Coordinates of C-alpha atoms in Angstrom, one line a residue:
X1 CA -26.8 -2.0 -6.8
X2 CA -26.9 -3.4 -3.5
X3 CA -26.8 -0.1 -0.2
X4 CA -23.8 -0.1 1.5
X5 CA -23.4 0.3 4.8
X6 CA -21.0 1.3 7.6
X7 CA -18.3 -1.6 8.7
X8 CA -18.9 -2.9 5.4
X9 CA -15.2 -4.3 3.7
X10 CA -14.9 -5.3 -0.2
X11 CA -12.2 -6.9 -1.9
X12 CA -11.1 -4.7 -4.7
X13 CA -8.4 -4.3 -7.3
X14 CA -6.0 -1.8 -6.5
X15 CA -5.9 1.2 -8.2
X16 CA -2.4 2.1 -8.2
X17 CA -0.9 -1.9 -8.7
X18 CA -3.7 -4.5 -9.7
X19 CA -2.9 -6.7 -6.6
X20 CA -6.0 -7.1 -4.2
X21 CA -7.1 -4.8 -2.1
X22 CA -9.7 -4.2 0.7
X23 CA -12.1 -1.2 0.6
X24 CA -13.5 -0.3 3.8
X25 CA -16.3 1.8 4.7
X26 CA -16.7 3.0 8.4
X27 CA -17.4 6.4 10.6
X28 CA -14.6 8.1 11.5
X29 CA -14.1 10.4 14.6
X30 CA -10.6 11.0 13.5
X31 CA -10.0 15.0 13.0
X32 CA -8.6 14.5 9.7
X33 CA -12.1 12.2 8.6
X34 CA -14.6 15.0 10.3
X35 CA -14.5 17.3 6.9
X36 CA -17.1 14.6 5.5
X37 CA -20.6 14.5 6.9
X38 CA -20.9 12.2 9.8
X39 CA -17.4 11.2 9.5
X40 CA -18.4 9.0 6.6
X41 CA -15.2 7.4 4.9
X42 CA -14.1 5.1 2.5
X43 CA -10.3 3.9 2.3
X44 CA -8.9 1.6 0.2
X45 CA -5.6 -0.1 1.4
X46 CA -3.2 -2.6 -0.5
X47 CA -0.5 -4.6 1.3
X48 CA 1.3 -5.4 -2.1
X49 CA 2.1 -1.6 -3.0
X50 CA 1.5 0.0 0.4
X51 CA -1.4 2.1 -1.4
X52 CA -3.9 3.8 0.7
X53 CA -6.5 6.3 0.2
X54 CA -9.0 7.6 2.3
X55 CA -11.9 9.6 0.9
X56 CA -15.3 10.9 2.2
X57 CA -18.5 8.7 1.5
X58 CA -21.1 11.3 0.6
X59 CA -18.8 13.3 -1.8
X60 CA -16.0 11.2 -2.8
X61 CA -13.6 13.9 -1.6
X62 CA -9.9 12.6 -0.9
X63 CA -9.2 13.2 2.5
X64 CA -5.8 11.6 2.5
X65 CA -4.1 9.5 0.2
X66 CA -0.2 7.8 -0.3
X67 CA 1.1 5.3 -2.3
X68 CA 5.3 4.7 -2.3
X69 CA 6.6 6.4 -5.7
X70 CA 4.0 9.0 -6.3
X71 CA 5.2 12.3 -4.9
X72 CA 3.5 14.8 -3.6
X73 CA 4.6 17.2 -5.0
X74 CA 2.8 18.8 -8.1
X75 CA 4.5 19.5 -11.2
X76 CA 2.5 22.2 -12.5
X77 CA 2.8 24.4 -9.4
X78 CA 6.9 25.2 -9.7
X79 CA 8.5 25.7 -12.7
X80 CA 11.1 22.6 -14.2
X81 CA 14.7 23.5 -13.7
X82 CA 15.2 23.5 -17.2
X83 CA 12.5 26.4 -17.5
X84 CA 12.7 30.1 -16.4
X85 CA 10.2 31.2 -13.9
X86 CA 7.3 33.0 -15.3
X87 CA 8.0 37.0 -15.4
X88 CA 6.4 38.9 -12.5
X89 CA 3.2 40.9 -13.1
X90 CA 3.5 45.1 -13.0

């Protein structure tokens, strides 16, 4: 596999819909991007499903990441309506 560099762009499937995409590699200087080493990031953006996600090069950590429909919220962190809340701890 070929070494890729910074200011390098790919055309990619989209994760979230299957339409094309563009993955981008660059350095970053924006605060946000400075949690990866050298501001190293790779974000991959689709126009069809207004996906984006923007992840560290060296690690693959997300740094920030959206796509319309998928909420942010995490289900296993608060309880359902339907169920009661765990009992507090003595």
């Amino acid at each position: 596999m070929s070494q890729i560099g910074t200011n390098t762009t790919q055309t990619i499937c989209c994760p979230h819909c299957g339409s094309p995409a563009r993955r981008l590699y660059f350095t970053s200087s924006y605060p946000t991007h400075l949690k990866c080493p050298g501001g190293l990031v790779n974000q991959v953006e689709c126009p069809s499903c207004d996906y984006l996600m923007v992840s560290c090069a060296v690690d693959g950590q997300v740094v920030e990441a959206y796509a319309e429909g998928i909420s942010t919220y995490h289900h296993s962190t608060q309880p359902r309506s339907s169920e009661k809340p765990p009992l507090p701890m003595a």
